[in-house]
Amino acid sequence: MAEPESELLALRNRLGDLDQRIVELIAERFRVVGDVAKEKAASDTAIRDSDRERQVLAAVEHIARSEGAPVNLVRRIYRDLLAESVSRQVSSRSGLLKEVALRVAVRGEHSFGFLAAQKYLSTRDVDGELVVTPTYQAAVDALKAGEVDLAVLPIENTAAGSVDDTYDLLRESEVSIVGEETSSVDYCLCGVSDIPLGAISQVLAAGDGLEQCSRFLQTLPNASQILHFDTGAAMRLVHAAGDATHVAIGAPEAAAAHGLVVLRRGIANHAENFTRFVVLSRHPVPVELSAPCKTSLILIARHEHGALMRSLGVLAASGHSMTKLESRPRPGRPFEYMFFVDFEGNIADPRTADALDDLRSTALHLKVLGSYPATTTTGDAQPGDATPLVPPDASVEALETVATPRPATKASKNYRLAGRGARSDDTVIRVGNLLIGGGGFLVMAGPCSVESADQINATARAVREAGAQILRGGVFKPRTSPYAFQGLGWEGLEQLAAAGRATGMPIISEVMAVDQVRRMAEMVDVLQVGTRNMQNFDLLRELGKVDRPILLKRGLSSTIDEWLGAAEYILAIGNQQVMLCERGIRTFETSTRNTLDLCAIPVLRELTHLPVIVDPSHGTGHRAYVAPMAKAARAAGAHGLLIEVHPDPDKALSDAEQSLSFPEFLSLMRSLQTVVPAA
Ligand code: PEP
Ligand code: MN
């Protein structure tokens, strides 16, 4: 018979084996969780799936019951396991999970960005693999494609100023700034062995090195300068050539990595040479409220006197100190500017979120680039001391709060920014050289659909001569029947754009889908949202991101309140250039295609500062009623009209009954002049 002690020992050994297996299984479960996180990130699937969590709990409780395990204990353990797995997925998606090696894109091997990325990872004690890309654009593309977790890009240099490419990428891309890193840039001359400076025959370097050391390089009498894609390549060549008269420019760390010696340190034009880098991620990462934090944004000021000052005044008045203001030309708008603003503040802080709301209504366009731990503020933050964290208890909801606009508070209406409460002055929107809203009145006219180059060119000339200022033409047509003409698509848009250029008119066309928005915004001056898409919230959100005026048609069965709520979607994301277009609503009346709600004009003028446009073509559906209602709209205080005109209305491929001929349009334009607009 076995001794009791040895029996106990045997049992304990069995327990030890079981513990080993349990822990191994937990480890394996988390490895699978890691794969799930990757799958979800690749398909941009939400991390939290409450249904799935409930199913998992129910399944393990069932197993516990049938295996005779304590159900409550199993439930508790699994709750913990699931919570841990969600928080790991959050961390890995934000690119900051310590156990997982991060992939970080940088431009150029052994560039200063490369070294900054290494520093960023090492001060945070995170393992990482640097992925070298040929350009900044390629680094951002790799990030967007999910090939890397972070990208590190230079944003400003104390000597050379702002890095324009990075600013352009921030403007165009859907990425968030989640950190910054400042490094002192110690440019050195490096070679295979010491040599008198006069004997140097070739200097190999990347562009920034040649630029920032230009004065020193001028003192080398016999050296030709050879531009290389990156410091790594330059140094590798110098090392391979083994010729002491060939030298490279780069950081001492880079020289060491390539077996070169430093011949001369501090060769940059400016002794204090620092570069600030931004760390980008696909998703925002919340920063603890206690950590020093900066927020970066792009702001386009309204076309009003003192508009920029008013916007910056919002930051000052709310106690946010601005750390940087940089102006850049606004793309496609010669001599207009947008501003890159950095200030001390955290979007997770309600005070900052309020200030951002106020900023949205003072600006024409606002894009929040991210809130991130500050390492270069005037406060006492030290690099690395404000490690960006996904706090242990950060929920997915917390991340989403950062990514989406703050909801209206209970006391406010659905349309806080669209309301007069946010802004008492009328919003004036600039389209080309035209101003819409405030005191002016203008007419947008053209065919329902672009049908051919000839048709749109002829219409453009006719409406221009009659006095229209903006050319309309649908190319993506939301037709009631799938068998009806659907529009010419992108080809039609080219034709519309050409007709607009030929007649000197800005153009407006309808956008139907999220994936059309960016491309269309490049080509048209105003993006129209059709009645059927008024509450396509994904589309509205996307339109909030572009710097283009939007004409938002009223939904055919929407109340004014719902309509302003839809406008608010665009405003709340950042684009304040929204005009509203009344185009008739569904009522019991069948004599007209829709009932043109002219009451909406004074109501909107009272409730909102946004310009109000009226479309009597769709509002009536009958050619004969267009002119009377157009005049009535002007008399009631509309800021403009949208009218369908066709060279041969009866043959129009869409909306033939309501399209005006050229003479009819001319006579309408004349009769409008006799209308006295509402005060
Ligand atoms: C249009 O303007 O041609 C159009 C389709 O309008 P709505 O969305 O108002 O029907
Ligand atoms: Mn139409």
CSV table of C-alpha atoms in Angstrom, one decimal, residues 94-497:
chain,number,residue,atom,x,y,z
A,94,SER,CA,-4.3,50.4,-32.0
A,95,GLY,CA,-0.9,49.0,-32.7
A,96,LEU,CA,0.4,49.2,-29.2
A,97,LEU,CA,0.3,45.7,-27.7
A,98,LYS,CA,3.5,45.1,-26.0
A,99,GLU,CA,3.7,41.4,-26.5
A,100,VAL,CA,3.3,41.6,-30.2
A,101,ALA,CA,6.1,43.0,-32.3
A,102,LEU,CA,4.8,46.1,-34.1
A,103,ARG,CA,5.5,46.7,-37.7
A,104,VAL,CA,6.4,50.3,-38.3
A,105,ALA,CA,6.8,51.9,-41.7
A,106,VAL,CA,9.5,54.5,-42.2
A,107,ARG,CA,10.9,56.1,-45.3
A,108,GLY,CA,14.5,55.1,-45.9
A,109,GLU,CA,16.8,52.8,-44.1
A,110,HIS,CA,18.9,54.6,-41.4
A,111,SER,CA,17.1,57.8,-42.2
A,112,PHE,CA,16.5,60.0,-39.1
A,113,GLY,CA,12.9,58.8,-39.3
A,114,PHE,CA,14.2,55.3,-39.0
A,115,LEU,CA,16.1,56.3,-35.9
A,116,ALA,CA,13.2,58.2,-34.5
A,117,ALA,CA,11.0,55.1,-34.9
A,118,GLN,CA,13.6,53.0,-33.1
A,119,LYS,CA,13.6,55.6,-30.3
A,120,TYR,CA,9.8,55.7,-30.2
A,121,LEU,CA,9.7,51.9,-29.7
A,122,SER,CA,12.6,51.6,-27.3
A,123,THR,CA,11.4,54.4,-25.0
A,124,ARG,CA,8.1,52.6,-24.8
A,125,ASP,CA,9.8,49.2,-24.4
A,126,VAL,CA,7.9,47.8,-27.4
A,127,ASP,CA,9.4,45.3,-29.8
A,128,GLY,CA,9.1,46.4,-33.4
A,129,GLU,CA,10.2,45.6,-36.9
A,130,LEU,CA,10.9,48.6,-39.1
A,131,VAL,CA,9.6,48.3,-42.6
A,132,VAL,CA,11.5,50.6,-45.0
A,133,THR,CA,9.4,52.2,-47.8
A,134,PRO,CA,10.7,54.3,-50.7
A,135,THR,CA,8.4,57.3,-50.0
A,136,TYR,CA,6.2,58.8,-47.3
A,137,GLN,CA,3.2,58.0,-49.4
A,138,ALA,CA,4.2,54.3,-49.5
A,139,ALA,CA,4.6,54.3,-45.7
A,140,VAL,CA,1.0,55.6,-45.4
A,141,ASP,CA,-0.3,53.2,-48.0
A,142,ALA,CA,1.3,50.3,-46.1
A,143,LEU,CA,-0.4,51.6,-43.0
A,144,LYS,CA,-3.8,51.9,-44.7
A,145,ALA,CA,-3.5,48.4,-46.2
A,146,GLY,CA,-2.8,46.9,-42.8
A,147,GLU,CA,0.7,45.8,-43.7
A,148,VAL,CA,2.1,47.8,-40.8
A,149,ASP,CA,0.7,49.0,-37.5
A,150,LEU,CA,2.3,52.4,-37.4
A,151,ALA,CA,4.0,54.8,-39.7
A,152,VAL,CA,6.6,57.4,-38.5
A,153,LEU,CA,6.8,60.5,-40.7
A,154,PRO,CA,8.7,63.8,-40.2
A,155,ILE,CA,6.5,66.8,-39.8
A,156,GLU,CA,8.8,69.7,-39.2
A,157,ASN,CA,12.5,70.4,-38.9
A,158,THR,CA,13.9,73.3,-37.0
A,159,ALA,CA,16.0,74.4,-39.9
A,160,ALA,CA,14.1,73.3,-43.0
A,161,GLY,CA,10.6,74.0,-41.7
A,162,SER,CA,7.5,71.9,-42.4
A,163,VAL,CA,7.5,68.7,-44.4
A,164,ASP,CA,4.9,69.4,-47.0
A,165,ASP,CA,4.5,65.8,-48.2
A,166,THR,CA,3.5,64.8,-44.7
A,167,TYR,CA,1.0,67.6,-44.4
A,168,ASP,CA,-0.5,66.6,-47.7
A,169,LEU,CA,-0.8,63.0,-46.6
A,170,LEU,CA,-2.4,63.9,-43.4
A,171,ARG,CA,-5.0,66.0,-45.3
A,172,GLU,CA,-5.8,63.2,-47.8
A,173,SER,CA,-5.6,60.1,-45.6
A,174,GLU,CA,-7.9,58.5,-43.1
A,175,VAL,CA,-5.2,58.0,-40.5
A,176,SER,CA,-4.8,59.3,-36.9
A,177,ILE,CA,-1.8,60.8,-35.2
A,178,VAL,CA,-1.2,58.7,-32.1
A,179,GLY,CA,2.2,60.0,-31.1
A,180,GLU,CA,5.1,62.3,-31.8
A,181,GLU,CA,8.8,61.9,-31.4
A,182,THR,CA,11.4,64.6,-31.5
A,183,SER,CA,15.0,63.8,-32.3
A,184,SER,CA,18.0,65.9,-32.6
A,185,VAL,CA,19.5,65.4,-36.0
A,186,ASP,CA,23.3,65.1,-35.8
A,187,TYR,CA,24.4,65.0,-39.4
A,188,CYS,CA,27.9,63.5,-39.7
A,189,LEU,CA,30.3,63.0,-42.5
A,190,CYS,CA,31.2,59.3,-42.6
A,191,GLY,CA,33.7,57.3,-44.6
A,192,VAL,CA,35.8,54.1,-44.6
A,193,SER,CA,38.8,55.9,-43.0
A,194,ASP,CA,40.0,59.3,-42.1
A,195,ILE,CA,40.9,61.6,-45.0
A,196,PRO,CA,41.6,65.3,-45.4
A,197,LEU,CA,38.4,67.1,-46.4
A,198,GLY,CA,40.1,68.5,-49.5
A,199,ALA,CA,40.6,64.9,-50.8
A,200,ILE,CA,37.0,64.0,-50.8
A,201,SER,CA,35.7,63.3,-54.3
A,202,GLN,CA,32.1,62.1,-53.7
A,203,VAL,CA,29.4,62.8,-51.1
A,204,LEU,CA,26.6,60.3,-51.2
A,205,ALA,CA,23.5,61.2,-49.3
A,206,ALA,CA,19.7,61.3,-49.2
A,207,GLY,CA,18.0,64.6,-50.2
A,208,ASP,CA,17.4,65.9,-46.7
A,209,GLY,CA,21.0,65.4,-45.8
A,210,LEU,CA,22.3,67.3,-48.8
A,211,GLU,CA,19.8,70.1,-48.2
A,212,GLN,CA,20.4,70.5,-44.5
A,213,CYS,CA,24.2,70.3,-44.8
A,214,SER,CA,24.5,72.5,-47.9
A,215,ARG,CA,26.8,75.1,-46.3
A,216,PHE,CA,29.3,72.6,-45.1
A,217,LEU,CA,29.2,70.8,-48.5
A,218,GLN,CA,30.1,74.0,-50.3
A,219,THR,CA,33.3,74.0,-48.4
A,220,LEU,CA,34.4,70.7,-49.9
A,221,PRO,CA,36.2,71.9,-53.0
A,222,ASN,CA,36.5,68.7,-55.0
A,223,ALA,CA,33.4,66.8,-54.0
A,224,SER,CA,30.5,66.0,-56.3
A,225,GLN,CA,27.2,65.4,-54.6
A,226,ILE,CA,25.3,62.2,-55.4
A,227,LEU,CA,21.7,61.9,-54.3
A,228,HIS,CA,20.6,58.5,-52.9
A,229,PHE,CA,17.3,57.2,-52.1
A,230,ASP,CA,18.3,56.6,-48.4
A,231,THR,CA,21.1,56.9,-46.0
A,232,GLY,CA,21.4,53.1,-45.7
A,233,ALA,CA,22.0,52.8,-49.5
A,234,ALA,CA,24.5,55.6,-49.5
A,235,MET,CA,26.5,54.2,-46.7
A,236,ARG,CA,26.4,50.7,-48.1
A,237,LEU,CA,27.9,51.9,-51.4
A,238,VAL,CA,30.6,53.9,-49.6
A,239,HIS,CA,31.5,50.8,-47.6
A,240,ALA,CA,31.4,48.5,-50.6
A,241,ALA,CA,33.6,50.9,-52.7
A,242,GLY,CA,36.2,50.9,-49.9
A,243,ASP,CA,37.5,54.2,-51.4
A,244,ALA,CA,38.4,56.7,-48.7
A,245,THR,CA,37.6,59.6,-51.0
A,246,HIS,CA,33.9,58.6,-51.0
A,247,VAL,CA,31.9,59.7,-48.0
A,248,ALA,CA,28.2,59.6,-46.9
A,249,ILE,CA,26.1,61.8,-44.7
A,250,GLY,CA,24.0,60.4,-41.9
A,251,ALA,CA,23.7,59.8,-38.2
A,252,PRO,CA,26.5,58.2,-36.2
A,253,GLU,CA,24.3,55.2,-35.5
A,254,ALA,CA,23.9,54.7,-39.2
A,255,ALA,CA,27.7,54.9,-39.7
A,256,ALA,CA,28.3,52.3,-37.0
A,257,ALA,CA,25.7,50.0,-38.6
A,258,HIS,CA,27.5,50.1,-41.9
A,259,GLY,CA,31.0,49.8,-40.6
A,260,LEU,CA,31.9,53.5,-41.4
A,261,VAL,CA,33.8,55.9,-39.2
A,262,VAL,CA,32.6,59.4,-38.4
A,263,LEU,CA,35.0,62.0,-40.0
A,264,ARG,CA,33.2,65.1,-38.9
A,265,ARG,CA,30.2,65.7,-36.6
A,266,GLY,CA,27.7,68.5,-36.6
A,267,ILE,CA,27.9,69.4,-40.2
A,268,ALA,CA,24.3,70.7,-40.5
A,269,ASN,CA,23.6,74.3,-41.4
A,270,HIS,CA,22.1,74.9,-38.0
A,271,ALA,CA,23.7,73.6,-34.8
A,272,GLU,CA,20.4,73.0,-33.1
A,273,ASN,CA,18.9,70.8,-35.6
A,274,PHE,CA,15.7,69.0,-34.5
A,275,THR,CA,13.1,67.1,-36.4
A,276,ARG,CA,9.7,66.4,-35.0
A,277,PHE,CA,8.1,63.1,-36.3
A,278,VAL,CA,4.4,62.1,-36.1
A,279,VAL,CA,3.4,58.5,-35.4
A,280,LEU,CA,0.4,57.5,-37.4
A,281,SER,CA,-2.0,54.7,-36.9
A,282,ARG,CA,-5.2,53.5,-38.6
A,283,HIS,CA,-7.3,54.2,-35.6
A,284,PRO,CA,-7.2,56.9,-32.8
A,285,VAL,CA,-5.8,55.8,-29.5
A,286,PRO,CA,-7.3,57.5,-26.4
A,287,VAL,CA,-4.9,59.4,-24.2
A,288,GLU,CA,-5.4,59.3,-20.4
A,289,LEU,CA,-6.8,62.6,-19.3
A,290,SER,CA,-3.9,63.0,-16.8
A,291,ALA,CA,-1.2,62.8,-19.5
A,292,PRO,CA,0.0,65.9,-21.3
A,293,CYS,CA,-1.7,65.8,-24.6
A,294,LYS,CA,-1.8,67.6,-27.9
A,295,THR,CA,-4.4,67.7,-30.6
A,296,SER,CA,-3.7,68.4,-34.2
A,297,LEU,CA,-6.2,69.6,-36.8
A,298,ILE,CA,-6.7,71.1,-40.2
A,299,LEU,CA,-8.8,74.1,-40.4
A,300,ILE,CA,-10.1,76.1,-43.3
A,301,ALA,CA,-11.3,79.5,-42.3
A,302,ARG,CA,-14.5,81.0,-43.6
A,303,HIS,CA,-14.4,83.7,-46.3
A,304,GLU,CA,-15.1,86.5,-43.8
A,305,HIS,CA,-13.1,89.3,-42.3
A,306,GLY,CA,-11.2,88.1,-39.2
A,307,ALA,CA,-12.4,84.5,-39.7
A,308,LEU,CA,-9.1,82.9,-38.8
A,309,MET,CA,-8.8,85.1,-35.7
A,310,ARG,CA,-12.3,84.1,-34.6
A,311,SER,CA,-11.4,80.4,-35.0
A,312,LEU,CA,-8.2,80.8,-33.0
A,313,GLY,CA,-10.1,82.9,-30.5
A,314,VAL,CA,-12.2,79.8,-29.7
A,315,LEU,CA,-9.1,78.0,-28.6
A,316,ALA,CA,-7.8,80.9,-26.6
A,317,ALA,CA,-11.2,81.6,-24.9
A,318,SER,CA,-11.5,77.9,-23.9
A,319,GLY,CA,-8.0,78.0,-22.3
A,320,HIS,CA,-6.3,75.8,-25.0
A,321,SER,CA,-2.8,77.0,-25.8
A,322,MET,CA,-1.8,76.7,-29.4
A,323,THR,CA,1.6,75.2,-30.0
A,324,LYS,CA,1.7,75.5,-33.8
A,325,LEU,CA,0.0,77.3,-36.6
A,326,GLU,CA,1.1,76.5,-40.1
A,327,SER,CA,-0.5,77.6,-43.3
A,328,ARG,CA,-0.6,75.6,-46.6
A,329,PRO,CA,-2.1,76.4,-49.9
A,330,ARG,CA,-5.6,75.0,-50.3
A,331,PRO,CA,-5.6,72.4,-53.1
A,332,GLY,CA,-7.4,73.6,-56.2
A,333,ARG,CA,-8.0,77.0,-54.7
A,334,PRO,CA,-5.2,79.4,-55.8
A,335,PHE,CA,-4.2,81.9,-53.0
A,336,GLU,CA,-6.5,80.4,-50.5
A,337,TYR,CA,-5.0,78.7,-47.4
A,338,MET,CA,-5.7,76.0,-44.9
A,339,PHE,CA,-4.2,75.9,-41.5
A,340,PHE,CA,-2.6,73.1,-39.6
A,341,VAL,CA,-3.1,73.8,-35.9
A,342,ASP,CA,-1.6,72.0,-32.9
A,343,PHE,CA,-2.8,72.8,-29.4
A,344,GLU,CA,-2.6,71.4,-25.9
A,345,GLY,CA,-5.8,69.5,-25.4
A,346,ASN,CA,-7.3,66.1,-25.4
A,347,ILE,CA,-10.3,65.2,-27.4
A,348,ALA,CA,-11.4,62.9,-24.7
A,349,ASP,CA,-11.7,65.9,-22.4
A,350,PRO,CA,-15.2,67.4,-22.6
A,351,ARG,CA,-13.7,70.9,-22.5
A,352,THR,CA,-11.7,70.2,-25.6
A,353,ALA,CA,-14.6,68.4,-27.3
A,354,ASP,CA,-16.7,71.5,-26.7
A,355,ALA,CA,-14.1,73.8,-28.1
A,356,LEU,CA,-13.8,71.6,-31.2
A,357,ASP,CA,-17.6,71.9,-31.7
A,358,ASP,CA,-17.3,75.7,-31.5
A,359,LEU,CA,-14.4,75.6,-33.9
A,360,ARG,CA,-16.5,73.6,-36.3
A,361,SER,CA,-19.0,76.3,-36.5
A,362,THR,CA,-16.5,79.1,-36.9
A,363,ALA,CA,-14.6,77.3,-39.6
A,364,LEU,CA,-15.5,76.3,-43.1
A,365,HIS,CA,-13.9,72.9,-42.7
A,366,LEU,CA,-12.3,71.1,-39.8
A,367,LYS,CA,-10.4,67.8,-39.7
A,368,VAL,CA,-9.2,66.4,-36.4
A,369,LEU,CA,-6.0,64.6,-37.0
A,370,GLY,CA,-5.7,63.1,-33.6
A,371,SER,CA,-5.0,63.6,-29.9
A,372,TYR,CA,-1.7,62.2,-28.7
A,373,PRO,CA,0.7,62.3,-25.8
A,374,ALA,CA,2.7,65.5,-26.1
A,375,THR,CA,6.5,65.2,-25.9
A,376,THR,CA,7.3,68.7,-27.1
A,377,THR,CA,4.9,70.9,-25.2
A,378,THR,CA,6.2,73.7,-23.0
A,379,GLY,CA,4.9,71.7,-19.9
A,380,ASP,CA,7.2,69.4,-18.0
A,381,ALA,CA,6.5,66.4,-20.2
A,382,GLN,CA,9.6,64.4,-21.0
A,383,PRO,CA,9.9,62.3,-24.1
A,384,GLY,CA,8.5,58.9,-23.3
A,385,ASP,CA,6.9,59.8,-20.0
A,386,ALA,CA,3.5,60.0,-21.5
A,387,THR,CA,3.5,56.7,-23.2
A,388,PRO,CA,0.4,56.4,-25.3
A,389,LEU,CA,-1.6,53.7,-23.6
A,390,VAL,CA,-4.6,51.8,-24.2
A,391,PRO,CA,-5.5,52.0,-20.5
A,392,PRO,CA,-6.2,48.6,-19.1
A,393,ASP,CA,-9.8,49.4,-18.8
A,394,ALA,CA,-10.2,51.1,-22.2
A,395,SER,CA,-13.3,49.8,-23.8
A,396,VAL,CA,-14.0,49.7,-27.5
A,397,GLU,CA,-16.7,52.3,-26.8
A,398,ALA,CA,-14.0,54.7,-25.5
A,399,LEU,CA,-12.1,54.3,-28.7
A,400,GLU,CA,-15.2,54.9,-30.7
A,401,THR,CA,-15.9,58.1,-28.8
A,402,VAL,CA,-12.7,59.4,-30.0
A,403,ALA,CA,-13.3,58.4,-33.6
A,404,THR,CA,-16.8,59.8,-33.9
A,405,PRO,CA,-18.2,63.3,-33.2
A,406,ARG,CA,-19.6,63.9,-29.8
A,407,PRO,CA,-23.3,63.5,-29.7
A,408,ALA,CA,-25.5,66.5,-29.0
A,409,THR,CA,-26.1,67.1,-25.4
A,410,LYS,CA,-29.6,66.4,-24.1
A,411,ALA,CA,-30.4,70.1,-23.9
A,412,SER,CA,-29.5,70.7,-27.5
A,413,LYS,CA,-31.4,69.8,-30.7
A,414,ASN,CA,-30.4,67.3,-33.4
A,415,TYR,CA,-28.7,69.9,-35.3
A,416,ARG,CA,-26.7,72.0,-32.9
A,417,LEU,CA,-24.1,73.2,-35.5
A,418,ALA,CA,-26.6,73.8,-38.2
A,419,GLY,CA,-28.8,75.9,-35.9
A,420,ARG,CA,-28.7,79.7,-35.5
A,421,GLY,CA,-27.7,79.1,-31.9
A,422,ALA,CA,-24.2,78.0,-33.2
A,423,ARG,CA,-24.0,80.9,-35.6
A,424,SER,CA,-26.2,83.9,-36.0
A,425,ASP,CA,-24.6,85.1,-39.3
A,426,ASP,CA,-25.5,83.4,-42.5
A,427,THR,CA,-23.0,80.9,-43.8
A,428,VAL,CA,-21.6,82.0,-47.1
A,429,ILE,CA,-20.2,79.3,-49.3
A,430,ARG,CA,-17.7,80.0,-51.9
A,431,VAL,CA,-17.9,78.1,-55.2
A,432,GLY,CA,-15.2,79.2,-57.6
A,433,ASN,CA,-15.6,83.0,-57.5
A,434,LEU,CA,-19.3,82.9,-56.5
A,435,LEU,CA,-20.7,83.3,-53.0
A,436,ILE,CA,-23.8,81.4,-52.0
A,437,GLY,CA,-25.8,82.4,-49.0
A,438,GLY,CA,-26.1,85.7,-47.2
A,439,GLY,CA,-27.3,88.4,-49.5
A,440,GLY,CA,-26.8,86.9,-53.0
A,441,PHE,CA,-28.9,84.9,-55.3
A,442,LEU,CA,-27.8,82.5,-58.0
A,443,VAL,CA,-29.0,80.0,-60.4
A,444,MET,CA,-27.7,76.5,-61.1
A,445,ALA,CA,-29.0,75.0,-64.3
A,446,GLY,CA,-28.4,72.2,-66.7
A,447,PRO,CA,-29.8,68.8,-67.8
A,448,CYS,CA,-31.2,66.3,-65.4
A,449,SER,CA,-28.6,63.9,-66.9
A,450,VAL,CA,-25.6,64.4,-69.0
A,451,GLU,CA,-26.4,62.5,-72.2
A,452,SER,CA,-23.6,63.3,-74.5
A,453,ALA,CA,-20.8,65.9,-75.0
A,454,ASP,CA,-22.9,67.8,-77.5
A,455,GLN,CA,-25.9,67.9,-75.3
A,456,ILE,CA,-24.0,69.1,-72.2
A,457,ASN,CA,-21.9,71.6,-74.2
A,458,ALA,CA,-25.0,73.1,-75.9
A,459,THR,CA,-26.8,73.3,-72.6
A,460,ALA,CA,-23.9,74.9,-70.8
A,461,ARG,CA,-23.6,77.6,-73.4
A,462,ALA,CA,-27.3,78.3,-73.4
A,463,VAL,CA,-27.7,78.5,-69.6
A,464,ARG,CA,-24.5,80.6,-69.3
A,465,GLU,CA,-25.8,83.1,-71.8
A,466,ALA,CA,-29.1,83.3,-70.0
A,467,GLY,CA,-27.3,84.2,-66.8
A,468,ALA,CA,-27.0,80.9,-64.9
A,469,GLN,CA,-23.8,80.7,-62.8
A,470,ILE,CA,-23.4,77.0,-62.0
A,471,LEU,CA,-23.8,74.1,-64.5
A,472,ARG,CA,-25.7,71.1,-63.3
A,473,GLY,CA,-25.7,67.6,-64.8
A,474,GLY,CA,-26.4,64.2,-63.3
A,475,VAL,CA,-24.1,61.3,-64.2
A,476,PHE,CA,-25.0,58.8,-61.4
A,477,LYS,CA,-28.8,58.7,-61.6
A,478,PRO,CA,-30.9,57.4,-58.7
A,479,ARG,CA,-33.7,56.1,-61.0
A,480,THR,CA,-36.9,54.6,-59.6
A,481,SER,CA,-36.7,51.8,-62.1
A,482,PRO,CA,-33.5,49.8,-62.7
A,483,TYR,CA,-34.4,49.6,-66.4
A,484,ALA,CA,-34.4,53.4,-66.8
A,485,PHE,CA,-31.3,55.3,-68.0
A,486,GLN,CA,-28.8,55.2,-65.1
A,487,GLY,CA,-26.5,58.0,-66.3
A,488,LEU,CA,-23.1,58.0,-68.0
A,489,GLY,CA,-21.0,57.6,-64.9
A,490,TRP,CA,-17.4,58.9,-64.8
A,491,GLU,CA,-17.4,59.4,-68.5
A,492,GLY,CA,-20.3,61.7,-68.2
A,493,LEU,CA,-18.6,63.5,-65.5
A,494,GLU,CA,-15.6,64.2,-67.7
A,495,GLN,CA,-18.0,65.6,-70.3
A,496,LEU,CA,-19.7,67.8,-67.6
A,497,ALA,CA,-16.3,69.0,-66.4
